[in-house]
């Protein structure tokens, strides 16, 4: 999961470059929302050096908070692992730009080095919220290690879901026909938070057993989706991304128009409808097909066939939901 999150942009851009969809840095700037007044080289030199030190400082504070609460970091492996991964990425980022992306190094700088500062800041804020939660004495002492880890995961999701306006506006534009409204998306976001909260019993209206049943249905979807997506000509990393989005049902991964998961709302129906529209040239229902950004449109169409293979797994999920 951590690797997916922190390589999300690079997977998209790297594959777009590999099949020739994107050839210009300006397109990458647009896809990654990098303002033209930002010097990519300056971004590279100013941000990387301090990442590791900042993370170590944050983790030490979390450790102190756990110790103060009477339990020295039991159940916080997810935090430690996440920081270790980001720290490692920061230490190797120059090498990746020089070697892995040697054929288009300037774009690699844009992909990796623009994403790191934002991800780090989000992670630091999440950790601060988690640490703050330890100051509330209501139940921390009674939580198991697994529950603490789940609580931290919940904070991660909440942090990513608390500021959805940018992608809500984009979704409204993509679905301008009126089938998907901002209120609907806000409700979906609340559903994601509620689902994660119920696994800890944080909402009394749902029992722990009911939440576990919900999670088992998602696990079943994971099993079916994995078998469907494991075949075909689509790049393995792209298949992995599709699988991750489907299995976890996390709508917040739809970030404006820089990937092809715009339509994954309403349990997946809009996701399938979106690609069907692309495939059938129903441009009146899709802003992107009328967009002058041909490279973006072509890359979206490139993966449209995958939606047809996803339908059986979605049907399995819906059946389990009704059990």
Coordinates of C-alpha atoms in Angstrom, one line a residue:
X1 CA 0.0 0.0 0.0
X2 CA 2.7 2.5 1.0
X3 CA 4.6 1.8 -2.2
X4 CA 1.5 2.3 -4.3
X5 CA 0.7 5.6 -2.6
X6 CA 4.1 7.1 -3.0
X7 CA 4.6 5.9 -6.6
X8 CA 1.2 6.7 -7.8
X9 CA 2.2 9.6 -10.1
X10 CA 5.3 7.9 -11.3
X11 CA 3.5 4.8 -12.4
X12 CA 1.0 6.8 -14.4
X13 CA 3.7 9.0 -16.1
X14 CA 6.2 6.2 -16.6
X15 CA 3.8 4.0 -18.5
X16 CA 2.5 7.0 -20.5
X17 CA 6.1 7.6 -21.5
X18 CA 6.7 4.0 -22.3
X19 CA 3.9 3.8 -24.9
X20 CA 4.7 7.2 -26.3
X21 CA 1.5 8.9 -25.0
X22 CA 3.5 11.7 -23.3
X23 CA 6.6 13.1 -24.8
X24 CA 6.7 16.7 -23.5
X25 CA 7.6 18.0 -20.0
X26 CA 4.7 20.5 -20.4
X27 CA 2.2 17.7 -20.4
X28 CA 3.7 16.2 -17.3
X29 CA 3.4 19.6 -15.6
X30 CA -0.2 19.7 -16.4
X31 CA -0.9 16.1 -15.3
X32 CA 0.9 16.7 -12.0
X33 CA -0.4 20.2 -11.5
X34 CA 3.1 21.7 -11.3
X35 CA 2.9 25.5 -11.9
X36 CA 5.1 26.9 -14.7
X37 CA 6.8 29.3 -12.3
X38 CA 8.3 26.4 -10.3
X39 CA 11.9 25.6 -11.2
X40 CA 12.1 21.8 -11.3
X41 CA 15.9 21.8 -10.6
X42 CA 15.4 24.1 -7.6
X43 CA 12.6 21.9 -6.4
X44 CA 15.0 18.9 -6.6
X45 CA 17.8 20.5 -4.7
X46 CA 15.8 22.2 -2.0
X47 CA 13.4 19.5 -0.9
X48 CA 15.2 16.2 -0.9
X49 CA 17.9 16.8 1.6
X50 CA 15.7 17.6 4.6
X51 CA 13.1 14.9 4.1
X52 CA 14.8 12.1 6.1
X53 CA 15.6 14.4 9.1
X54 CA 12.1 15.7 9.3
X55 CA 10.6 12.2 9.3
X56 CA 13.0 11.0 12.0
X57 CA 12.0 14.0 14.1
X58 CA 8.3 13.3 13.7
X59 CA 8.7 9.6 14.5
X60 CA 10.6 10.4 17.7
X61 CA 7.7 12.6 18.8
X62 CA 5.3 9.8 18.1
X63 CA 7.5 7.4 20.1
X64 CA 7.5 9.9 23.0
X65 CA 3.8 10.1 22.9
X66 CA 3.4 6.4 23.1
X67 CA 5.8 6.1 26.0
X68 CA 3.9 8.9 27.8
X69 CA 0.7 6.9 27.2
X70 CA 2.3 3.9 29.0
X71 CA 2.9 1.7 26.0
X72 CA 6.2 2.1 24.1
X73 CA 5.1 2.0 20.5
X74 CA 3.3 -1.3 20.6
X75 CA 1.2 -1.6 17.4
X76 CA 2.9 1.3 15.7
X77 CA 4.9 -0.7 13.2
X78 CA 2.7 0.7 10.4
X79 CA 4.0 4.2 11.3
X80 CA 7.6 3.0 11.5
X81 CA 7.4 1.1 8.3
X82 CA 5.9 4.1 6.5
X83 CA 8.6 6.4 7.6
X84 CA 11.3 4.0 6.8
X85 CA 9.9 3.7 3.3
X86 CA 9.7 7.4 2.7
X87 CA 13.1 8.0 4.2
X88 CA 14.6 5.3 1.9
X89 CA 12.9 6.9 -1.1
X90 CA 14.4 10.3 -0.2
X91 CA 17.9 8.8 0.1
X92 CA 17.6 7.0 -3.3
X93 CA 15.6 9.6 -5.2
X94 CA 18.6 11.1 -7.0
X95 CA 19.7 7.6 -8.1
X96 CA 16.3 6.9 -9.5
X97 CA 16.2 10.0 -11.5
X98 CA 19.6 9.4 -12.9
X99 CA 19.3 5.6 -13.7
X100 CA 15.7 4.4 -13.7
X101 CA 14.4 7.4 -15.7
X102 CA 17.7 8.1 -17.6
X103 CA 15.9 8.4 -21.0
X104 CA 13.7 11.2 -19.8
X105 CA 15.4 12.5 -16.7
X106 CA 13.8 16.0 -16.7
X107 CA 10.3 14.4 -16.5
X108 CA 11.5 12.0 -13.8
X109 CA 12.5 15.0 -11.7
X110 CA 9.0 16.4 -12.2
X111 CA 7.3 13.1 -11.2
X112 CA 9.4 12.1 -8.2
X113 CA 10.4 15.4 -6.7
X114 CA 7.2 17.3 -7.0
X115 CA 5.3 14.5 -5.3
X116 CA 7.6 13.9 -2.3
X117 CA 7.2 17.3 -0.5
X118 CA 3.4 17.0 -0.6
X119 CA 3.3 13.4 0.5
X120 CA 5.7 14.1 3.3
X121 CA 3.7 17.0 4.5
X122 CA 0.5 14.9 4.4
X123 CA 2.2 12.1 6.3
X124 CA 3.5 14.5 9.0
X125 CA 0.1 16.0 9.5
X126 CA -1.4 12.5 9.8
X127 CA 1.2 11.6 12.4
X128 CA 0.5 14.8 14.3
X129 CA -3.2 13.9 14.4
X130 CA -2.4 10.4 15.6
X131 CA -0.1 11.7 18.3
X132 CA -2.8 14.2 19.4
X133 CA -5.2 11.3 19.7
X134 CA -2.9 9.7 22.3
X135 CA -3.5 12.8 24.5
X136 CA -7.1 11.8 24.9
X137 CA -7.1 9.3 27.7
X138 CA -10.5 7.8 27.0
X139 CA -9.5 4.4 25.6
X140 CA -5.9 4.2 24.4
X141 CA -4.8 1.9 27.2
X142 CA -7.5 -0.5 26.3
X143 CA -6.7 -0.8 22.6
X144 CA -4.9 -3.9 21.2
X145 CA -1.9 -3.5 18.9
X146 CA -4.0 -4.3 15.9
X147 CA -6.6 -1.7 16.9
X148 CA -3.9 0.9 17.3
X149 CA -2.5 0.1 13.8
X150 CA -6.1 0.3 12.4
X151 CA -6.6 3.6 14.2
X152 CA -3.5 5.0 12.5
X153 CA -4.7 3.8 9.1
X154 CA -8.0 5.5 9.8
X155 CA -6.2 8.8 10.4
X156 CA -4.4 8.3 7.1
X157 CA -7.6 7.9 5.2
X158 CA -9.3 10.7 7.0
X159 CA -6.4 13.1 6.2
X160 CA -6.7 12.3 2.5
X161 CA -10.5 12.6 2.5
X162 CA -10.8 15.9 4.4
X163 CA -9.9 18.1 1.5
X164 CA -11.7 16.6 -1.5
X165 CA -12.8 19.9 -3.2
X166 CA -10.4 19.8 -6.1
X167 CA -11.4 16.4 -7.4
X168 CA -15.0 16.9 -6.6
X169 CA -15.0 19.9 -9.0
X170 CA -13.3 17.8 -11.6
X171 CA -15.7 14.9 -11.2
X172 CA -18.6 17.3 -11.6
X173 CA -17.1 18.5 -14.8
X174 CA -16.5 15.0 -16.1
X175 CA -20.0 14.0 -15.2
X176 CA -21.7 17.2 -16.3
X177 CA -24.7 15.3 -17.6
X178 CA -25.9 15.4 -14.0
X179 CA -25.7 11.7 -13.0
X180 CA -23.1 12.4 -10.4
X181 CA -23.4 15.4 -8.0
X182 CA -21.0 16.9 -5.4
X183 CA -23.4 15.9 -2.6
X184 CA -23.2 12.3 -3.8
X185 CA -19.5 12.3 -3.7
X186 CA -19.4 13.9 -0.3
X187 CA -21.7 11.1 0.9
X188 CA -19.3 8.5 -0.6
X189 CA -16.4 10.0 1.2
X190 CA -18.3 9.9 4.5
X191 CA -19.1 6.2 3.8
X192 CA -15.4 5.4 3.4
X193 CA -14.6 7.1 6.8
X194 CA -17.5 5.3 8.4
X195 CA -16.4 1.9 7.1
X196 CA -12.9 2.4 8.6
X197 CA -14.3 3.7 11.8
X198 CA -16.5 0.8 12.4
X199 CA -13.6 -1.6 12.3
X200 CA -12.5 0.0 15.6
X201 CA -16.0 0.3 17.1
X202 CA -15.7 4.0 16.9
X203 CA -19.3 4.4 15.8
X204 CA -21.7 2.7 18.2
X205 CA -24.5 2.2 15.6
X206 CA -22.5 -0.6 13.9
X207 CA -21.3 -3.7 15.7
X208 CA -17.8 -5.0 15.3
X209 CA -19.2 -8.2 13.8
X210 CA -21.1 -6.2 11.1
X211 CA -18.0 -4.3 10.2
X212 CA -16.0 -7.5 9.9
X213 CA -18.6 -8.9 7.6
X214 CA -18.3 -5.8 5.4
X215 CA -14.5 -6.2 5.3
X216 CA -14.8 -9.9 4.4
X217 CA -16.9 -8.9 1.4
X218 CA -14.2 -6.5 0.3
X219 CA -11.6 -9.3 0.7
X220 CA -13.7 -11.5 -1.5
X221 CA -13.8 -8.7 -4.1
X222 CA -10.0 -8.6 -3.8
X223 CA -9.7 -12.3 -4.6
X224 CA -11.9 -12.1 -7.6
X225 CA -10.5 -8.9 -9.0
X226 CA -6.9 -10.2 -8.6
X227 CA -7.7 -13.1 -10.8
X228 CA -9.4 -11.0 -13.4
X229 CA -6.7 -8.3 -13.6
X230 CA -3.8 -10.8 -13.5
X231 CA -4.2 -11.6 -17.2
X232 CA -4.1 -9.4 -20.3
X233 CA -1.6 -7.1 -22.0
X234 CA -1.9 -4.2 -19.6
X235 CA 1.3 -3.3 -17.7
X236 CA 1.5 -5.2 -14.3
X237 CA 1.9 -1.9 -12.4
X238 CA -1.2 -0.5 -14.1
X239 CA -3.1 -3.7 -13.3
X240 CA -2.0 -3.4 -9.7
X241 CA -3.3 0.1 -9.5
X242 CA -6.7 -0.9 -10.9
X243 CA -6.8 -3.8 -8.4
X244 CA -5.9 -1.5 -5.5
X245 CA -8.6 1.1 -6.4
X246 CA -11.2 -1.6 -6.8
X247 CA -10.5 -3.6 -3.8
X248 CA -10.3 -0.8 -1.3
X249 CA -13.1 1.3 -2.9
X250 CA -11.2 4.5 -2.1
X251 CA -12.6 7.3 -4.3
X252 CA -10.0 9.8 -3.1
X253 CA -7.4 8.3 -5.5
X254 CA -9.2 10.1 -8.3
X255 CA -7.0 13.2 -8.5
X256 CA -8.3 15.7 -11.1
X257 CA -7.6 14.3 -14.6
X258 CA -4.1 12.8 -14.3
X259 CA -5.2 9.2 -14.1
X260 CA -7.9 7.1 -15.7
X261 CA -10.0 6.3 -12.6
X262 CA -12.4 9.2 -12.8
X263 CA -15.5 7.2 -12.9
X264 CA -15.0 4.9 -9.9
X265 CA -17.9 6.0 -7.8
X266 CA -21.2 4.5 -6.8
X267 CA -19.8 1.1 -6.1
X268 CA -18.1 0.9 -9.5
X269 CA -21.0 1.4 -11.9
X270 CA -19.9 4.9 -12.9
X271 CA -16.4 3.6 -13.4
X272 CA -17.6 1.1 -15.9
X273 CA -20.0 3.6 -17.5
X274 CA -17.1 6.0 -17.9
X275 CA -15.0 3.7 -19.9
X276 CA -18.0 2.5 -21.9
X277 CA -18.6 6.1 -22.9
X278 CA -15.0 6.4 -24.0
X279 CA -15.1 3.2 -25.9
X280 CA -18.4 4.1 -27.7
X281 CA -17.3 7.7 -28.5
X282 CA -20.2 9.1 -26.4
X283 CA -18.5 12.5 -26.2
X284 CA -21.6 14.3 -25.1
X285 CA -21.3 12.7 -21.7
X286 CA -17.6 13.1 -21.3
X287 CA -15.7 16.3 -21.1
X288 CA -12.3 14.6 -21.7
X289 CA -13.3 13.4 -25.1
X290 CA -13.8 17.1 -26.1
X291 CA -10.5 18.2 -24.5
X292 CA -7.7 19.5 -26.6
X293 CA -5.3 17.5 -24.5
X294 CA -5.0 14.6 -26.9
X295 CA -2.3 12.8 -25.0
X296 CA -4.4 12.6 -21.9
X297 CA -7.5 11.4 -23.8
X298 CA -5.4 8.7 -25.6
X299 CA -4.0 7.4 -22.4
X300 CA -7.5 7.2 -20.9
X301 CA -8.7 5.3 -23.9
X302 CA -5.7 3.0 -23.8
X303 CA -7.1 1.3 -20.7
X304 CA -10.8 1.4 -21.5
X305 CA -11.0 -2.3 -22.4
X306 CA -10.1 -3.3 -18.8
X307 CA -13.5 -2.1 -17.5
X308 CA -15.2 -4.9 -19.3
X309 CA -13.2 -7.5 -17.4
X310 CA -14.0 -5.8 -14.1
X311 CA -17.8 -6.2 -14.3
X312 CA -17.9 -9.8 -13.1
X313 CA -15.9 -8.9 -10.0
X314 CA -18.1 -6.0 -9.2
X315 CA -21.2 -8.2 -9.5
X316 CA -19.6 -10.6 -6.9
X317 CA -19.1 -7.6 -4.6
X318 CA -22.7 -6.4 -4.9
X319 CA -24.0 -9.9 -4.1
X320 CA -21.8 -10.2 -1.0
X321 CA -23.0 -6.8 0.1
X322 CA -26.6 -8.0 0.2
X323 CA -25.7 -11.1 2.2

